[in-house]
Tab-separated table of C-alpha atoms in Angstrom:
chain	number	residue	atom	x	y	z
M	1	MET	CA	7.331	60.845	-0.023
M	2	SER	CA	8.463	64.384	0.743
M	3	VAL	CA	10.822	64.887	3.667
M	4	ASP	CA	12.547	68.204	4.235
M	5	LEU	CA	15.352	69.161	6.597
M	6	PHE	CA	12.991	69.873	9.483
M	7	THR	CA	11.224	66.503	9.258
M	8	SER	CA	14.467	64.563	8.873
M	9	PRO	CA	15.530	62.152	11.631
M	10	ALA	CA	18.689	64.192	12.213
M	11	TYR	CA	16.625	67.247	13.125
M	12	LEU	CA	13.878	65.554	15.109
M	13	ASP	CA	15.990	63.009	16.979
M	14	ALA	CA	18.244	65.745	18.380
M	15	LEU	CA	15.200	67.433	19.936
M	16	GLU	CA	14.272	64.231	21.734
M	17	ARG	CA	17.827	63.244	22.609
M	18	HIS	CA	18.459	66.519	24.412
M	19	GLY	CA	15.157	66.934	26.237
M	20	SER	CA	13.243	69.443	24.124
M	21	VAL	CA	10.622	66.739	23.615
M	22	GLY	CA	9.949	63.642	25.683
M	23	ASP	CA	9.750	63.172	29.455
M	24	GLY	CA	8.919	66.332	31.362
M	25	SER	CA	8.695	68.561	28.284
M	26	GLY	CA	4.953	68.368	27.651
M	27	TRP	CA	5.703	66.877	24.223
M	28	THR	CA	5.163	63.097	24.153
M	29	PRO	CA	6.068	61.528	20.782
M	30	VAL	CA	3.293	59.363	19.332
M	31	VAL	CA	3.447	57.120	16.284
M	32	VAL	CA	0.675	57.927	13.807
M	33	ALA	CA	0.666	55.542	10.865
M	34	SER	CA	-1.534	54.020	8.199
M	35	GLU	CA	-0.905	50.633	6.621
M	36	ARG	CA	1.896	51.960	4.431
M	37	ASP	CA	2.867	55.442	5.625
M	38	ARG	CA	3.716	57.345	8.765
M	39	CYS	CA	2.903	60.890	9.772
M	40	ALA	CA	5.576	63.452	10.241
M	41	PRO	CA	6.186	64.187	13.928
M	42	ALA	CA	3.133	63.802	16.119
M	43	TYR	CA	2.971	64.586	19.818
M	44	LEU	CA	0.513	64.485	22.673
M	45	LYS	CA	0.733	67.942	24.225
M	46	THR	CA	-0.101	69.027	27.760
M	47	HIS	CA	0.407	72.747	26.978
M	48	SER	CA	0.414	75.012	23.924
M	49	TRP	CA	3.948	76.402	23.964
M	50	GLY	CA	6.416	76.002	21.118
M	51	GLU	CA	3.814	75.606	18.366
M	52	PHE	CA	3.327	79.228	17.189
M	53	VAL	CA	-0.286	78.623	16.185
M	54	PHE	CA	-1.788	80.081	19.302
M	55	ASP	CA	-4.878	78.443	20.817
M	56	PHE	CA	-4.768	79.730	24.393
M	57	GLN	CA	-8.171	81.368	23.936
M	58	ILE	CA	-9.718	78.045	22.939
M	59	ALA	CA	-8.043	76.244	25.840
M	60	GLN	CA	-9.484	78.858	28.187
M	61	ALA	CA	-12.987	78.341	26.759
M	62	TYR	CA	-12.708	74.603	27.379
M	63	ALA	CA	-11.618	75.269	30.956
M	64	GLN	CA	-14.543	77.629	31.540
M	65	HIS	CA	-16.867	74.797	30.541
M	66	ARG	CA	-14.968	72.360	32.769
M	67	LEU	CA	-13.768	70.356	29.789
M	68	ALA	CA	-10.238	69.038	29.309
M	69	TYR	CA	-8.378	70.621	26.408
M	70	TYR	CA	-5.181	68.746	27.172
M	71	PRO	CA	-3.893	66.404	26.035
M	72	LYS	CA	-4.236	67.353	22.403
M	73	LEU	CA	-2.570	65.643	19.438
M	74	VAL	CA	-0.341	67.907	17.354
M	75	CYS	CA	1.404	67.070	14.093
M	76	CYS	CA	4.147	69.664	13.709
M	77	VAL	CA	7.873	70.237	14.072
M	78	PRO	CA	8.468	71.354	17.673
M	79	TYR	CA	9.631	74.956	18.099
M	80	THR	CA	9.936	75.294	14.312
M	81	PRO	CA	7.163	77.250	12.566
M	82	VAL	CA	8.403	76.497	9.052
M	83	PRO	CA	5.927	75.186	6.441
M	84	GLY	CA	6.656	71.726	5.088
M	85	PRO	CA	5.368	68.177	4.642
M	86	ARG	CA	3.397	66.711	7.521
M	87	LEU	CA	1.464	63.769	6.027
M	88	LEU	CA	4.444	61.794	4.774
M	89	ALA	CA	2.914	59.813	1.961
M	90	THR	CA	3.669	59.412	-1.727
M	91	ASP	CA	0.175	60.255	-2.972
M	92	ASP	CA	-3.175	61.703	-1.957
M	93	THR	CA	-4.552	58.291	-1.022
M	94	GLY	CA	-1.776	57.904	1.514
M	95	ARG	CA	-2.241	61.439	2.826
M	96	THR	CA	-5.941	60.797	3.283
M	97	ALA	CA	-5.214	57.617	5.232
M	98	LEU	CA	-2.807	59.482	7.509
M	99	ALA	CA	-5.350	62.237	8.166
M	100	HIS	CA	-7.831	59.573	9.292
M	101	ALA	CA	-5.089	57.935	11.368
M	102	LEU	CA	-4.506	61.216	13.201
M	103	ILE	CA	-8.158	61.338	14.263
M	104	GLU	CA	-8.143	57.686	15.292
M	105	THR	CA	-4.976	58.218	17.345
M	106	ALA	CA	-6.470	61.273	19.040
M	107	GLN	CA	-9.544	59.223	19.965
M	108	VAL	CA	-7.458	56.356	21.342
M	109	HIS	CA	-5.568	58.773	23.612
M	110	LYS	CA	-8.760	60.678	24.548
M	111	ALA	CA	-7.265	63.878	23.190
M	112	SER	CA	-9.491	66.913	22.707
M	113	GLY	CA	-8.509	67.124	19.086
M	114	ALA	CA	-5.896	66.707	16.377
M	115	HIS	CA	-3.971	69.565	14.768
M	116	VAL	CA	-1.728	69.769	11.715
M	117	LEU	CA	0.442	72.885	11.818
M	118	TYR	CA	2.288	74.534	8.930
M	119	PRO	CA	1.530	71.848	6.301
M	120	HIS	CA	2.619	72.348	2.712
M	121	ALA	CA	0.118	72.611	-0.144
M	122	PRO	CA	-0.455	68.882	-0.905
M	123	ASP	CA	-1.316	68.167	2.730
M	124	ALA	CA	-3.482	71.278	2.991
M	125	ALA	CA	-5.524	70.245	-0.043
M	126	ILE	CA	-6.320	66.866	1.508
M	127	LEU	CA	-7.225	68.284	4.908
M	128	ASP	CA	-9.453	70.885	3.250
M	129	ALA	CA	-11.198	68.151	1.257
M	130	LEU	CA	-11.773	66.096	4.406
M	131	GLY	CA	-13.455	69.003	6.158
M	132	TRP	CA	-10.847	69.769	8.814
M	133	LEU	CA	-11.236	73.289	10.181
M	134	ARG	CA	-8.862	75.629	8.424
M	135	ARG	CA	-7.133	78.442	10.239
M	136	GLU	CA	-5.011	81.154	8.574
M	137	GLN	CA	-2.049	82.975	10.025
M	138	LEU	CA	-0.286	86.039	8.673
M	139	ARG	CA	3.478	86.049	8.281
M	140	TYR	CA	6.158	87.767	6.225
M	141	VAL	CA	8.440	86.126	3.674
M	142	TRP	CA	11.116	87.610	1.415
M	143	HIS	CA	11.151	86.540	-2.241
M	144	ASN	CA	14.193	86.739	-4.489
M	145	ARG	CA	13.075	88.481	-7.662
M	146	GLY	CA	16.325	87.702	-9.464
M	147	TYR	CA	18.462	90.365	-7.779
M	148	ALA	CA	22.117	90.521	-8.796
M	149	ASP	CA	23.173	91.710	-5.339
M	150	PHE	CA	21.891	93.461	-2.224
M	151	ASP	CA	22.154	96.884	-3.863
M	152	ALA	CA	19.892	95.686	-6.662
M	153	PHE	CA	17.338	94.572	-4.079
M	154	VAL	CA	17.472	97.909	-2.287
M	155	GLY	CA	17.152	99.664	-5.631
M	156	ALA	CA	13.795	97.972	-6.169
M	157	LEU	CA	12.371	99.619	-3.043
M	158	SER	CA	10.667	102.967	-2.737
M	159	SER	CA	12.969	105.932	-2.124
M	160	ARG	CA	11.909	106.207	1.510
M	161	ARG	CA	12.494	102.544	2.290
M	162	ARG	CA	15.762	102.538	0.376
M	163	LYS	CA	17.116	105.458	2.383
M	164	ASN	CA	15.959	103.914	5.666
M	165	ILE	CA	17.712	100.588	5.067
M	166	ARG	CA	20.944	102.277	4.019
M	167	ARG	CA	20.805	104.494	7.110
M	168	GLU	CA	20.175	101.535	9.435
M	169	ARG	CA	23.052	99.547	7.973
M	170	ARG	CA	25.384	102.565	8.127
M	171	LEU	CA	24.592	103.125	11.809
M	172	VAL	CA	25.414	99.494	12.613
M	173	GLY	CA	28.706	99.816	10.764
M	174	GLU	CA	29.580	102.963	12.703
M	175	GLN	CA	29.451	100.921	15.923
M	176	GLY	CA	32.589	99.071	14.860
M	177	ILE	CA	30.620	95.898	14.170
M	178	HIS	CA	32.161	93.234	11.937
M	179	VAL	CA	29.738	90.624	10.597
M	180	THR	CA	30.804	87.157	9.449
M	181	TRP	CA	29.066	83.972	8.309
M	182	GLN	CA	30.304	80.503	9.131
M	183	ARG	CA	29.087	76.941	9.258
M	184	GLY	CA	27.928	75.723	12.642
M	185	ASP	CA	30.339	72.795	12.511
M	186	SER	CA	33.272	75.217	12.229
M	187	LEU	CA	32.618	76.999	15.545
M	188	ASP	CA	35.155	76.270	18.281
M	189	ASP	CA	34.202	75.571	21.904
M	190	ASP	CA	34.587	79.200	22.990
M	191	ALA	CA	32.378	80.414	20.146
M	192	TRP	CA	29.741	77.767	20.953
M	193	GLU	CA	29.658	78.831	24.586
M	194	ARG	CA	29.220	82.462	23.557
M	195	VAL	CA	26.529	81.991	20.889
M	196	TYR	CA	24.499	79.725	23.148
M	197	ALA	CA	24.678	82.271	25.985
M	198	LEU	CA	23.352	84.907	23.590
M	199	TYR	CA	20.562	82.583	22.419
M	200	ALA	CA	19.595	81.802	26.028
M	201	ARG	CA	19.583	85.493	26.965
M	202	THR	CA	16.668	86.072	24.585
M	203	TYR	CA	14.568	83.620	26.616
M	204	HIS	CA	15.796	84.700	30.029
M	205	GLN	CA	14.724	88.277	29.268
M	206	ARG	CA	11.156	86.963	28.934
M	207	GLY	CA	11.429	84.844	32.067
M	208	GLN	CA	11.524	81.612	30.054
M	209	THR	CA	13.811	78.609	29.858
M	210	PRO	CA	15.418	78.172	26.423
M	211	TYR	CA	13.588	75.651	24.270
M	212	LEU	CA	16.805	74.162	22.889
M	213	ALA	CA	19.864	72.761	24.643
M	214	SER	CA	23.362	73.643	23.506
M	215	ALA	CA	23.997	69.978	22.707
M	216	CYS	CA	20.968	69.970	20.387
M	217	LEU	CA	22.378	72.880	18.381
M	218	ARG	CA	25.763	71.188	18.193
M	219	ASP	CA	24.234	67.954	16.970
M	220	TRP	CA	22.397	69.846	14.239
M	221	ALA	CA	25.607	71.578	13.231
M	222	MET	CA	27.444	68.266	12.883
M	223	ALA	CA	24.542	66.647	11.038
M	224	PHE	CA	23.801	69.439	8.570
M	225	GLY	CA	27.212	70.978	7.875
M	226	ARG	CA	26.900	73.911	5.470
M	227	LYS	CA	23.101	73.798	5.794
M	228	MET	CA	23.309	75.301	9.292
M	229	GLN	CA	24.855	78.764	9.169
M	230	PHE	CA	25.713	81.229	11.925
M	231	CYS	CA	25.860	84.955	11.309
M	232	THR	CA	27.875	86.616	14.064
M	233	ALA	CA	28.471	90.265	14.896
M	234	ARG	CA	31.833	90.916	16.488
M	235	ARG	CA	33.293	93.973	18.163
M	236	ASP	CA	36.828	94.078	19.551
M	237	ASN	CA	37.138	90.381	18.562
M	238	GLY	CA	34.213	89.397	20.799
M	239	ILE	CA	30.841	88.082	19.630
M	240	VAL	CA	28.155	90.580	20.660
M	241	ALA	CA	25.239	89.130	18.654
M	242	MET	CA	24.392	86.092	16.565
M	243	ALA	CA	21.627	84.607	14.463
M	244	PHE	CA	21.483	81.113	13.026
M	245	PHE	CA	19.821	79.852	9.887
M	246	PHE	CA	19.110	76.672	7.970
M	247	VAL	CA	19.385	76.255	4.220
M	248	ASP	CA	16.614	73.896	3.138
M	249	GLY	CA	16.600	73.408	-0.620
M	250	PRO	CA	15.889	76.793	-2.275
M	251	ARG	CA	14.939	78.563	0.949
M	252	LEU	CA	16.796	80.145	3.837
M	253	CYS	CA	15.080	79.795	7.209
M	254	GLY	CA	16.003	82.126	10.036
M	255	ARG	CA	15.564	80.447	13.394
M	256	HIS	CA	16.909	82.253	16.487
M	257	TRP	CA	18.971	85.251	17.448
M	258	GLY	CA	20.590	86.624	20.564
M	259	ALA	CA	22.622	89.679	21.581
M	260	SER	CA	24.470	90.999	24.592
M	261	VAL	CA	22.757	94.374	24.179
M	262	ASP	CA	19.240	95.418	23.227
M	263	ASP	CA	19.838	96.942	19.807
M	264	GLU	CA	16.983	96.992	17.314
M	265	LEU	CA	19.202	97.969	14.384
M	266	LEU	CA	21.608	95.128	15.090
M	267	HIS	CA	18.626	92.763	15.083
M	268	PHE	CA	17.511	94.062	11.686
M	269	GLU	CA	21.046	93.677	10.331
M	270	LEU	CA	21.640	90.099	11.439
M	271	CYS	CA	18.145	88.686	11.128
M	272	TYR	CA	16.916	90.455	7.978
M	273	TYR	CA	19.515	92.254	5.868
M	274	GLN	CA	22.254	89.675	6.256
M	275	GLY	CA	19.758	86.912	5.482
M	276	ILE	CA	18.569	88.687	2.341
M	277	ASP	CA	22.155	89.241	1.233
M	278	TYR	CA	23.016	85.580	1.876
M	279	ALA	CA	19.986	84.390	-0.084
M	280	ILE	CA	20.902	86.564	-3.061
M	281	ARG	CA	24.559	85.500	-3.039
M	282	HIS	CA	23.645	81.809	-2.919
M	283	GLY	CA	20.782	81.902	-5.391
M	284	LEU	CA	18.070	81.039	-2.883
M	285	THR	CA	14.520	81.968	-3.848
M	286	VAL	CA	12.860	82.429	-0.443
M	287	PHE	CA	13.946	83.766	2.928
M	288	ASP	CA	11.620	82.852	5.798
M	289	ALA	CA	12.772	84.885	8.778
M	290	GLY	CA	10.250	83.486	11.274
M	291	VAL	CA	6.797	84.325	12.582
M	292	GLN	CA	5.277	87.727	13.329
M	293	GLY	CA	6.874	91.120	12.822
M	294	GLU	CA	4.917	93.657	10.755
M	295	HIS	CA	8.110	95.738	10.608
M	296	LYS	CA	9.425	93.190	8.090
M	297	LEU	CA	7.047	94.686	5.527
M	298	LEU	CA	9.105	97.901	5.552
M	299	ARG	CA	12.234	95.901	4.775
M	300	GLY	CA	11.135	94.099	1.639
M	301	PHE	CA	9.231	91.122	3.032
M	302	ASP	CA	5.851	90.197	1.546
M	303	PRO	CA	2.759	89.421	3.637
M	304	VAL	CA	1.518	85.860	3.087
M	305	THR	CA	-0.932	83.570	4.833
M	306	VAL	CA	-0.156	80.052	5.989
M	307	PRO	CA	-2.765	77.511	7.079
M	308	SER	CA	-3.162	75.100	9.938
M	309	PHE	CA	-5.862	72.423	10.217
M	310	HIS	CA	-7.849	71.273	13.218
M	311	TRP	CA	-10.215	68.485	14.202
M	312	TYR	CA	-12.073	68.620	17.522
M	313	ALA	CA	-13.755	65.706	19.241
M	314	HIS	CA	-16.441	67.851	20.879
M	315	ALA	CA	-19.225	68.543	18.364
M	316	GLY	CA	-20.513	71.646	20.129
M	317	PHE	CA	-17.116	73.267	20.331
M	318	THR	CA	-16.428	72.278	16.718
M	319	ARG	CA	-19.348	74.413	15.543
M	320	ALA	CA	-18.333	77.382	17.682
M	321	ILE	CA	-14.674	77.156	16.692
M	322	ALA	CA	-15.604	76.821	13.006
M	323	ASP	CA	-17.445	80.160	13.228
M	324	PHE	CA	-14.501	81.738	15.030
M	325	TYR	CA	-12.008	80.504	12.419
M	326	ALA	CA	-14.218	81.678	9.533
M	327	GLU	CA	-14.362	85.183	10.985
M	328	GLU	CA	-10.636	85.111	11.703
M	329	ARG	CA	-9.832	84.037	8.120
M	330	THR	CA	-11.823	86.963	6.750
M	331	HIS	CA	-9.941	89.366	8.995
M	332	VAL	CA	-6.521	87.876	8.146
M	333	ALA	CA	-7.227	87.969	4.396
M	334	ALA	CA	-8.282	91.620	4.603
M	335	GLN	CA	-5.215	92.462	6.648
M	336	CYS	CA	-2.957	90.699	4.149
M	337	ARG	CA	-4.468	92.683	1.258
M	338	ALA	CA	-4.111	95.948	3.134
M	339	LEU	CA	-0.489	95.265	3.980
M	340	ALA	CA	0.329	94.229	0.414
M	341	ALA	CA	-1.028	97.583	-0.745
M	342	HIS	CA	1.660	99.263	1.401
M	343	SER	CA	4.556	97.252	0.036
M	344	ALA	CA	8.079	98.602	0.416
M	345	TYR	CA	8.664	98.180	-3.309
M	346	ARG	CA	8.491	100.930	-5.913
M	347	VAL	CA	5.282	101.203	-7.880
M	348	VAL	CA	6.074	100.502	-11.523
M	349	ASP	CA	3.684	102.010	-14.080
């Protein structure tokens, strides 16, 4: 059975303990199990926030036909669009049983459908074989091609991209910014208060309430130790920006950032360049900096597609949505090819 950091009890229980899921959140935990295995986190949802596989258009279509789209059953890690195991079984027989259990659970709760978001390859293969509707989403991931250091990475880029990254980093340095990395469990109370205020500011600027409570972040830091890292930018001994990351096996996962000022270059430095440098220094093979952001392509990230899988109870909508997803997959695949053709890397003859 494959369980990664994000499907571990330490990660998931903190979300529930501090109110990100559970009563009043729109995320109601549901047990989905076969005779021998249990699904990774499953929730009855009364909204579509915090999933990052956006279905607002489908929800609107249901509403226009006076059909209930909510609740829906979602198997995912709340607020965490990182691919990983979802059908927690030791073999394909167990994964198949859990996929059927998801549908049965959705029917019991009169949900409009069941959804498996960001599954890894073994789960995806089973869901494909069972005929679940497949959706594709474009994202950008950095791959370590055996670089000795950050300069070696930059040297692999085209001249234009190389010059741009060096210029952006130089401009950040000229602001008197000092960047440090430290484990979350080494932050003192003053630092915690500051980094959480910066994290919350990102949400407040959009008129939203932060998804995560400060106590949730602190619990993660105590549970994961060196696996939860904070990158902070300081000026005059004060923290002006921060980003935090998780180290999960061979990959670095960027999660959230916040700053006291709106500075695009500072965002690139903390969320992209520092992450790349950290991954190289620690021998990590992949850096997943989060969803969206075509500008990542210019900074050495590769376009990739990640799937999600969907089952709908309504036969008529299933046919219409299947056509929509098929057209969307064609568009996403074409976009991925086009973006890959404009890679930031040098063309080697």
